[in-house]
PDB file of C-alpha atoms and ligand atoms in Angstrom:
ATOM      1  CA  MET A   1     -31.331  18.126  50.570  1.00 85.00           C
ATOM      2  CA  VAL A   2     -33.367  14.941  50.691  1.00 97.00           C
ATOM      3  CA  VAL A   3     -35.718  14.566  53.716  1.00 98.00           C
ATOM      4  CA  GLU A   4     -36.643  11.047  54.982  1.00 98.00           C
ATOM      5  CA  ILE A   5     -40.208  10.153  55.890  1.00 98.00           C
ATOM      6  CA  VAL A   6     -39.793   7.319  58.281  1.00 98.00           C
ATOM      7  CA  TYR A   7     -42.722   4.924  59.119  1.00 98.00           C
ATOM      8  CA  PHE A   8     -43.682   1.297  59.152  1.00 96.00           C
ATOM      9  CA  ALA A   9     -43.340  -0.391  55.831  1.00 89.00           C
ATOM     10  CA  GLY A  10     -47.000  -0.092  54.854  1.00 87.00           C
ATOM     11  CA  PRO A  11     -49.935   2.243  54.716  1.00 85.00           C
ATOM     12  CA  GLY A  12     -50.879   4.343  57.734  1.00 90.00           C
ATOM     13  CA  ARG A  13     -50.309   7.733  58.976  1.00 93.00           C
ATOM     14  CA  SER A  14     -47.415   8.409  56.474  1.00 95.00           C
ATOM     15  CA  GLU A  15     -49.726   8.279  53.380  1.00 94.00           C
ATOM     16  CA  LEU A  16     -50.589  11.836  53.871  1.00 95.00           C
ATOM     17  CA  LEU A  17     -46.987  12.838  54.387  1.00 97.00           C
ATOM     18  CA  LYS A  18     -45.731  11.382  51.193  1.00 97.00           C
ATOM     19  CA  LEU A  19     -48.587  12.836  49.284  1.00 96.00           C
ATOM     20  CA  ILE A  20     -47.971  16.421  50.582  1.00 97.00           C
ATOM     21  CA  ALA A  21     -44.230  16.008  50.128  1.00 98.00           C
ATOM     22  CA  HIS A  22     -44.779  14.989  46.512  1.00 97.00           C
ATOM     23  CA  VAL A  23     -47.486  17.560  45.563  1.00 97.00           C
ATOM     24  CA  ALA A  24     -45.262  20.294  47.397  1.00 97.00           C
ATOM     25  CA  ASN A  25     -42.195  19.190  45.316  1.00 96.00           C
ATOM     26  CA  VAL A  26     -40.149  18.305  48.361  1.00 97.00           C
ATOM     27  CA  ASP A  27     -37.215  16.032  47.566  1.00 97.00           C
ATOM     28  CA  TYR A  28     -38.028  13.023  49.912  1.00 98.00           C
ATOM     29  CA  LYS A  29     -37.236   9.504  50.412  1.00 97.00           C
ATOM     30  CA  VAL A  30     -39.432   6.914  52.071  1.00 97.00           C
ATOM     31  CA  VAL A  31     -37.794   4.639  54.880  1.00 97.00           C
ATOM     32  CA  GLY A  32     -39.808   1.738  55.823  1.00 97.00           C
ATOM     33  CA  ILE A  33     -39.268   0.168  59.343  1.00 97.00           C
ATOM     34  CA  THR A  34     -40.377  -3.562  59.683  1.00 97.00           C
ATOM     35  CA  LYS A  35     -42.440  -4.720  62.490  1.00 96.00           C
ATOM     36  CA  ASP A  36     -39.346  -6.810  63.518  1.00 97.00           C
ATOM     37  CA  GLU A  37     -37.109  -3.770  63.427  1.00 97.00           C
ATOM     38  CA  TRP A  38     -39.491  -1.624  65.480  1.00 98.00           C
ATOM     39  CA  PRO A  39     -38.822  -2.750  69.179  1.00 98.00           C
ATOM     40  CA  THR A  40     -35.139  -1.866  68.633  1.00 98.00           C
ATOM     41  CA  HIS A  41     -35.828   1.348  66.785  1.00 98.00           C
ATOM     42  CA  LYS A  42     -38.686   2.579  69.135  1.00 98.00           C
ATOM     43  CA  PRO A  43     -36.420   3.738  72.023  1.00 98.00           C
ATOM     44  CA  HIS A  44     -34.432   5.947  69.653  1.00 97.00           C
ATOM     45  CA  THR A  45     -37.610   7.985  68.646  1.00 98.00           C
ATOM     46  CA  ARG A  46     -38.751  11.005  70.747  1.00 98.00           C
ATOM     47  CA  TYR A  47     -42.223   9.637  71.586  1.00 98.00           C
ATOM     48  CA  GLY A  48     -41.933   6.038  71.011  1.00 98.00           C
ATOM     49  CA  GLN A  49     -43.827   6.509  67.827  1.00 98.00           C
ATOM     50  CA  MET A  50     -43.692   7.111  64.094  1.00 98.00           C
ATOM     51  CA  PRO A  51     -43.942   8.535  61.632  1.00 98.00           C
ATOM     52  CA  TYR A  52     -41.005  11.188  61.831  1.00 98.00           C
ATOM     53  CA  LEU A  53     -39.328  13.329  59.338  1.00 98.00           C
ATOM     54  CA  LYS A  54     -35.472  13.340  59.331  1.00 98.00           C
ATOM     55  CA  VAL A  55     -34.637  16.816  57.813  1.00 98.00           C
ATOM     56  CA  ASN A  56     -31.018  16.529  58.580  1.00 97.00           C
ATOM     57  CA  ASP A  57     -28.535  15.393  61.163  1.00 97.00           C
ATOM     58  CA  LYS A  58     -29.574  18.052  63.553  1.00 97.00           C
ATOM     59  CA  LEU A  59     -33.319  18.253  62.846  1.00 98.00           C
ATOM     60  CA  THR A  60     -36.029  15.418  63.228  1.00 98.00           C
ATOM     61  CA  ILE A  61     -39.622  16.342  63.399  1.00 98.00           C
ATOM     62  CA  TYR A  62     -42.439  14.257  64.978  1.00 98.00           C
ATOM     63  CA  GLN A  63     -46.123  14.247  65.101  1.00 98.00           C
ATOM     64  CA  THR A  64     -48.013  13.773  61.781  1.00 97.00           C
ATOM     65  CA  TYR A  65     -49.516  17.122  61.356  1.00 97.00           C
ATOM     66  CA  ALA A  66     -46.545  19.045  62.501  1.00 98.00           C
ATOM     67  CA  ILE A  67     -44.631  17.185  59.860  1.00 98.00           C
ATOM     68  CA  ALA A  68     -47.403  17.794  57.161  1.00 98.00           C
ATOM     69  CA  ARG A  69     -47.502  21.501  58.176  1.00 98.00           C
ATOM     70  CA  TYR A  70     -43.743  21.584  57.710  1.00 98.00           C
ATOM     71  CA  LEU A  71     -43.823  19.941  54.250  1.00 98.00           C
ATOM     72  CA  ALA A  72     -46.708  22.055  53.159  1.00 98.00           C
ATOM     73  CA  GLN A  73     -44.577  25.147  53.940  1.00 98.00           C
ATOM     74  CA  GLN A  74     -41.715  24.042  51.839  1.00 96.00           C
ATOM     75  CA  GLY A  75     -44.055  24.051  48.812  1.00 94.00           C
ATOM     76  CA  ASP A  76     -46.960  26.208  48.102  1.00 92.00           C
ATOM     77  CA  LEU A  77     -49.498  24.415  50.112  1.00 97.00           C
ATOM     78  CA  TYR A  78     -49.411  26.542  53.364  1.00 98.00           C
ATOM     79  CA  PRO A  79     -51.345  29.818  52.918  1.00 98.00           C
ATOM     80  CA  LYS A  80     -49.143  33.024  53.408  1.00 97.00           C
ATOM     81  CA  ASP A  81     -52.170  34.963  54.574  1.00 98.00           C
ATOM     82  CA  ASN A  82     -52.622  34.600  58.305  1.00 98.00           C
ATOM     83  CA  ILE A  83     -56.235  34.235  58.328  1.00 98.00           C
ATOM     84  CA  GLU A  84     -56.305  31.517  55.647  1.00 98.00           C
ATOM     85  CA  ALA A  85     -53.515  29.879  57.466  1.00 98.00           C
ATOM     86  CA  THR A  86     -55.439  29.816  60.642  1.00 98.00           C
ATOM     87  CA  GLN A  87     -58.546  28.450  58.791  1.00 98.00           C
ATOM     88  CA  THR A  88     -56.436  25.479  57.392  1.00 98.00           C
ATOM     89  CA  GLU A  89     -55.309  24.888  61.087  1.00 98.00           C
ATOM     90  CA  GLU A  90     -58.861  24.770  62.103  1.00 98.00           C
ATOM     91  CA  TYR A  91     -59.915  22.316  59.561  1.00 98.00           C
ATOM     92  CA  VAL A  92     -56.809  20.126  60.097  1.00 98.00           C
ATOM     93  CA  ALA A  93     -57.510  20.119  63.794  1.00 98.00           C
ATOM     94  CA  ALA A  94     -61.149  18.838  63.125  1.00 98.00           C
ATOM     95  CA  ILE A  95     -59.915  16.196  60.777  1.00 98.00           C
ATOM     96  CA  ASP A  96     -57.180  15.145  63.411  1.00 96.00           C
ATOM     97  CA  GLU A  97     -59.959  14.756  66.027  1.00 97.00           C
ATOM     98  CA  LEU A  98     -61.913  12.625  63.438  1.00 97.00           C
ATOM     99  CA  PHE A  99     -58.728  10.593  62.581  1.00 95.00           C
ATOM    100  CA  ASN A 100     -58.130   9.675  66.171  1.00 95.00           C
ATOM    101  CA  LYS A 101     -61.710   8.552  66.746  1.00 97.00           C
ATOM    102  CA  TYR A 102     -61.346   6.610  63.538  1.00 97.00           C
ATOM    103  CA  ALA A 103     -58.201   4.934  64.831  1.00 95.00           C
ATOM    104  CA  ARG A 104     -59.888   3.866  68.038  1.00 96.00           C
ATOM    105  CA  VAL A 105     -62.810   2.537  66.311  1.00 98.00           C
ATOM    106  CA  PHE A 106     -61.295   0.459  63.607  1.00 96.00           C
ATOM    107  CA  PHE A 107     -57.922  -0.445  65.134  1.00 94.00           C
ATOM    108  CA  ILE A 108     -57.946  -0.150  68.894  1.00 96.00           C
ATOM    109  CA  ALA A 109     -61.434  -0.803  70.013  1.00 97.00           C
ATOM    110  CA  PRO A 110     -62.120  -4.347  71.413  1.00 97.00           C
ATOM    111  CA  GLU A 111     -64.097  -6.729  69.296  1.00 96.00           C
ATOM    112  CA  GLU A 112     -67.018  -6.697  71.797  1.00 97.00           C
ATOM    113  CA  THR A 113     -67.641  -3.065  71.637  1.00 97.00           C
ATOM    114  CA  ARG A 114     -66.475  -2.173  68.009  1.00 97.00           C
ATOM    115  CA  GLU A 115     -69.945  -2.206  66.351  1.00 97.00           C
ATOM    116  CA  GLN A 116     -71.440   0.038  69.030  1.00 97.00           C
ATOM    117  CA  GLU A 117     -68.424   2.437  69.038  1.00 98.00           C
ATOM    118  CA  LYS A 118     -68.617   2.546  65.127  1.00 97.00           C
ATOM    119  CA  LYS A 119     -72.433   3.520  65.278  1.00 98.00           C
ATOM    120  CA  VAL A 120     -71.447   6.168  67.761  1.00 98.00           C
ATOM    121  CA  PHE A 121     -68.586   7.389  65.433  1.00 98.00           C
ATOM    122  CA  LEU A 122     -70.597   7.568  62.426  1.00 98.00           C
ATOM    123  CA  GLU A 123     -73.776   9.263  63.944  1.00 97.00           C
ATOM    124  CA  GLY A 124     -71.587  11.694  65.840  1.00 98.00           C
ATOM    125  CA  PRO A 125     -68.213  12.928  64.737  1.00 97.00           C
ATOM    126  CA  VAL A 126     -68.364  11.713  60.957  1.00 98.00           C
ATOM    127  CA  LYS A 127     -71.651  13.666  60.565  1.00 98.00           C
ATOM    128  CA  THR A 128     -70.659  16.765  62.495  1.00 98.00           C
ATOM    129  CA  ILE A 129     -67.165  17.186  61.213  1.00 98.00           C
ATOM    130  CA  LEU A 130     -67.575  16.008  57.649  1.00 98.00           C
ATOM    131  CA  GLY A 131     -70.897  17.806  57.571  1.00 98.00           C
ATOM    132  CA  ALA A 132     -69.175  21.140  58.530  1.00 98.00           C
ATOM    133  CA  LEU A 133     -66.308  20.683  56.028  1.00 98.00           C
ATOM    134  CA  GLU A 134     -69.115  19.754  53.393  1.00 98.00           C
ATOM    135  CA  LYS A 135     -70.820  23.084  53.912  1.00 98.00           C
ATOM    136  CA  ILE A 136     -67.480  25.005  53.543  1.00 98.00           C
ATOM    137  CA  LEU A 137     -66.848  23.124  50.261  1.00 98.00           C
ATOM    138  CA  GLU A 138     -70.370  23.998  49.125  1.00 98.00           C
ATOM    139  CA  GLU A 139     -69.977  27.681  49.830  1.00 98.00           C
ATOM    140  CA  ASN A 140     -66.563  27.806  48.062  1.00 98.00           C
ATOM    141  CA  GLY A 141     -67.760  25.878  45.145  1.00 98.00           C
ATOM    142  CA  ASP A 142     -64.443  25.008  43.637  1.00 97.00           C
ATOM    143  CA  GLY A 143     -63.453  21.820  45.750  1.00 97.00           C
ATOM    144  CA  HIS A 144     -61.077  23.704  47.848  1.00 98.00           C
ATOM    145  CA  LEU A 145     -61.164  24.409  51.517  1.00 98.00           C
ATOM    146  CA  ILE A 146     -59.680  27.751  51.087  1.00 98.00           C
ATOM    147  CA  LYS A 147     -61.289  29.223  47.972  1.00 98.00           C
ATOM    148  CA  GLY A 148     -59.229  29.354  44.949  1.00 97.00           C
ATOM    149  CA  LYS A 149     -56.118  27.478  46.204  1.00 96.00           C
ATOM    150  CA  PHE A 150     -54.678  24.119  46.906  1.00 97.00           C
ATOM    151  CA  THR A 151     -53.678  23.893  50.584  1.00 98.00           C
ATOM    152  CA  TRP A 152     -52.600  21.128  52.895  1.00 98.00           C
ATOM    153  CA  ALA A 153     -56.044  21.103  54.473  1.00 98.00           C
ATOM    154  CA  ASP A 154     -57.360  19.801  51.079  1.00 98.00           C
ATOM    155  CA  PHE A 155     -54.992  16.824  51.191  1.00 97.00           C
ATOM    156  CA  VAL A 156     -55.586  16.122  54.940  1.00 97.00           C
ATOM    157  CA  LEU A 157     -59.289  15.879  54.083  1.00 98.00           C
ATOM    158  CA  LEU A 158     -58.662  13.691  51.111  1.00 96.00           C
ATOM    159  CA  ASP A 159     -56.467  11.286  53.034  1.00 95.00           C
ATOM    160  CA  MET A 160     -59.302  11.087  55.673  1.00 96.00           C
ATOM    161  CA  VAL A 161     -61.907  10.399  53.076  1.00 96.00           C
ATOM    162  CA  TYR A 162     -59.677   7.516  51.606  1.00 93.00           C
ATOM    163  CA  ALA A 163     -59.233   6.037  55.041  1.00 94.00           C
ATOM    164  CA  LEU A 164     -62.912   5.970  55.830  1.00 96.00           C
ATOM    165  CA  GLN A 165     -63.696   4.648  52.380  1.00 94.00           C
ATOM    166  CA  PHE A 166     -61.118   1.930  52.965  1.00 92.00           C
ATOM    167  CA  LYS A 167     -63.222   0.781  56.012  1.00 95.00           C
ATOM    168  CA  GLU A 168     -66.298   0.929  53.791  1.00 96.00           C
ATOM    169  CA  VAL A 169     -67.957   3.942  55.372  1.00 97.00           C
ATOM    170  CA  ASP A 170     -70.667   5.261  53.082  1.00 96.00           C
ATOM    171  CA  LEU A 171     -69.835   8.936  52.392  1.00 97.00           C
ATOM    172  CA  SER A 172     -72.306   9.395  49.432  1.00 96.00           C
ATOM    173  CA  GLN A 173     -74.351  11.977  51.299  1.00 97.00           C
ATOM    174  CA  PHE A 174     -71.084  14.392  51.351  1.00 98.00           C
ATOM    175  CA  THR A 175     -71.314  15.111  47.593  1.00 98.00           C
ATOM    176  CA  HIS A 176     -69.052  18.170  47.693  1.00 98.00           C
ATOM    177  CA  ILE A 177     -66.428  16.304  49.617  1.00 98.00           C
ATOM    178  CA  ILE A 178     -66.567  13.484  47.162  1.00 96.00           C
ATOM    179  CA  LYS A 179     -66.599  16.007  44.127  1.00 95.00           C
ATOM    180  CA  SER A 180     -63.393  17.664  45.703  1.00 96.00           C
ATOM    181  CA  LYS A 181     -61.509  14.388  45.371  1.00 92.00           C
ATOM    182  CA  GLU A 182     -61.514  14.855  41.612  1.00 92.00           C
ATOM    183  CA  VAL A 183     -60.287  18.519  41.814  1.00 95.00           C
ATOM    184  CA  LEU A 184     -57.260  17.402  43.787  1.00 94.00           C
ATOM    185  CA  LYS A 185     -56.606  14.497  41.608  1.00 91.00           C
ATOM    186  CA  ALA A 186     -56.274  16.849  38.706  1.00 92.00           C
ATOM    187  CA  HIS A 187     -53.215  18.497  40.280  1.00 92.00           C
ATOM    188  CA  PRO A 188     -50.234  17.626  37.948  1.00 91.00           C
ATOM    189  CA  ARG A 189     -48.091  16.587  40.913  1.00 94.00           C
ATOM    190  CA  PHE A 190     -50.864  14.239  42.136  1.00 94.00           C
ATOM    191  CA  GLN A 191     -50.931  12.587  38.761  1.00 92.00           C
ATOM    192  CA  ASP A 192     -47.337  11.937  39.344  1.00 94.00           C
ATOM    193  CA  TYR A 193     -47.670  10.696  42.793  1.00 94.00           C
ATOM    194  CA  VAL A 194     -50.231   7.872  41.916  1.00 91.00           C
ATOM    195  CA  THR A 195     -47.553   6.318  39.691  1.00 92.00           C
ATOM    196  CA  GLN A 196     -45.190   5.870  42.619  1.00 92.00           C
ATOM    197  CA  GLU A 197     -44.604   2.570  44.183  1.00 90.00           C
ATOM    198  CA  HIS A 198     -45.017   3.881  47.721  1.00 91.00           C
ATOM    199  CA  ASN A 199     -48.569   5.400  47.109  1.00 90.00           C
ATOM    200  CA  TYR A 200     -49.996   2.542  49.311  1.00 87.00           C
ATOM    201  CA  ARG A 201     -53.490   4.015  49.190  1.00 81.00           C
ATOM    202  CA  LYS A 202     -53.770   3.600  45.641  1.00 78.00           C
ATOM    203  CA  TYR A 203     -55.284   6.811  45.013  1.00 78.00           C
TER     204      TYR A 203
HETATM  205  N1  GSH B   1     -49.847  11.595  67.491  1.00 68.37           N
HETATM  206  C1  GSH B   1     -49.079  10.775  66.731  1.00 68.37           C
HETATM  207  C2  GSH B   1     -49.581   9.310  66.847  1.00 68.37           C
HETATM  208  C3  GSH B   1     -48.428   8.430  66.041  1.00 68.37           C
HETATM  209  C4  GSH B   1     -48.889   6.993  66.348  1.00 68.37           C
HETATM  210  O1  GSH B   1     -50.000   6.688  66.754  1.00 68.37           O
HETATM  211  N2  GSH B   1     -48.087   6.130  65.714  1.00 68.37           N
HETATM  212  C5  GSH B   1     -48.290   4.598  65.743  1.00 68.37           C
HETATM  213  C6  GSH B   1     -48.486   4.079  64.481  1.00 68.37           C
HETATM  214  S1  GSH B   1     -49.963   4.746  63.603  1.00 68.37           S
HETATM  215  C7  GSH B   1     -47.014   4.004  66.235  1.00 68.37           C
HETATM  216  O2  GSH B   1     -45.962   4.463  66.157  1.00 68.37           O
HETATM  217  N3  GSH B   1     -47.225   2.797  66.933  1.00 68.37           N
HETATM  218  C8  GSH B   1     -46.211   2.019  67.567  1.00 68.37           C
HETATM  219  C9  GSH B   1     -46.036   2.160  68.946  1.00 68.37           C
HETATM  220  O3  GSH B   1     -46.837   2.940  69.573  1.00 68.37           O
HETATM  221  O4  GSH B   1     -45.217   1.239  69.515  1.00 68.37           O
HETATM  222  C10 GSH B   1     -48.856  11.429  65.392  1.00 68.37           C
HETATM  223  O5  GSH B   1     -49.714  11.959  64.899  1.00 68.37           O
HETATM  224  O6  GSH B   1     -47.807  11.281  64.716  1.00 68.37           O
END
């Protein structure tokens, strides 16, 4: 069964989904909707938004992190242990909060207030949320948010880091987060993902 990851034909929220699907060894294909197609496509989506995942004729899943969780569960990226699973949920929820603020600052905020909003973002949630995850990585010491294993939370963080660096946010103070990138990139399925044409982030 091949699932379809449907999103705008370009980078954005579906980067994470393609990466997790690939690393989790899910059989997937990428469906790109153009800006011109979107107005006629939008009313057929549940929330008027993308991405969505078409699993089969009966099942379509919406909301980025719900899709990411489902894909992670198909492979070995979602912990079977309840406590570890809950910890990944916590970390992903924190990153979700950061991502929504990032989207506001860099893509939604009006030009007149963007610089001020950016300052508040960098001094506030970036420091607090990444600072907290940095501490966990430091304690674990192996580049993983859940010690000893690759989980979806690692890739959610990686995607957030790339999104921030794409906007030239300096993350050099978060040395353990930066180091964890290399650990994730060493995953054999990650190595394969970077060769894919639809790897728009150019990991
Ligand atoms: N909470 C949603 C947000 C999705 C979202 O904001 N999608 C945007 C693109 S990044 C969208 O579909 N925009 C087009 C529109 O609203 O018409 C998720 O996580 O998937």
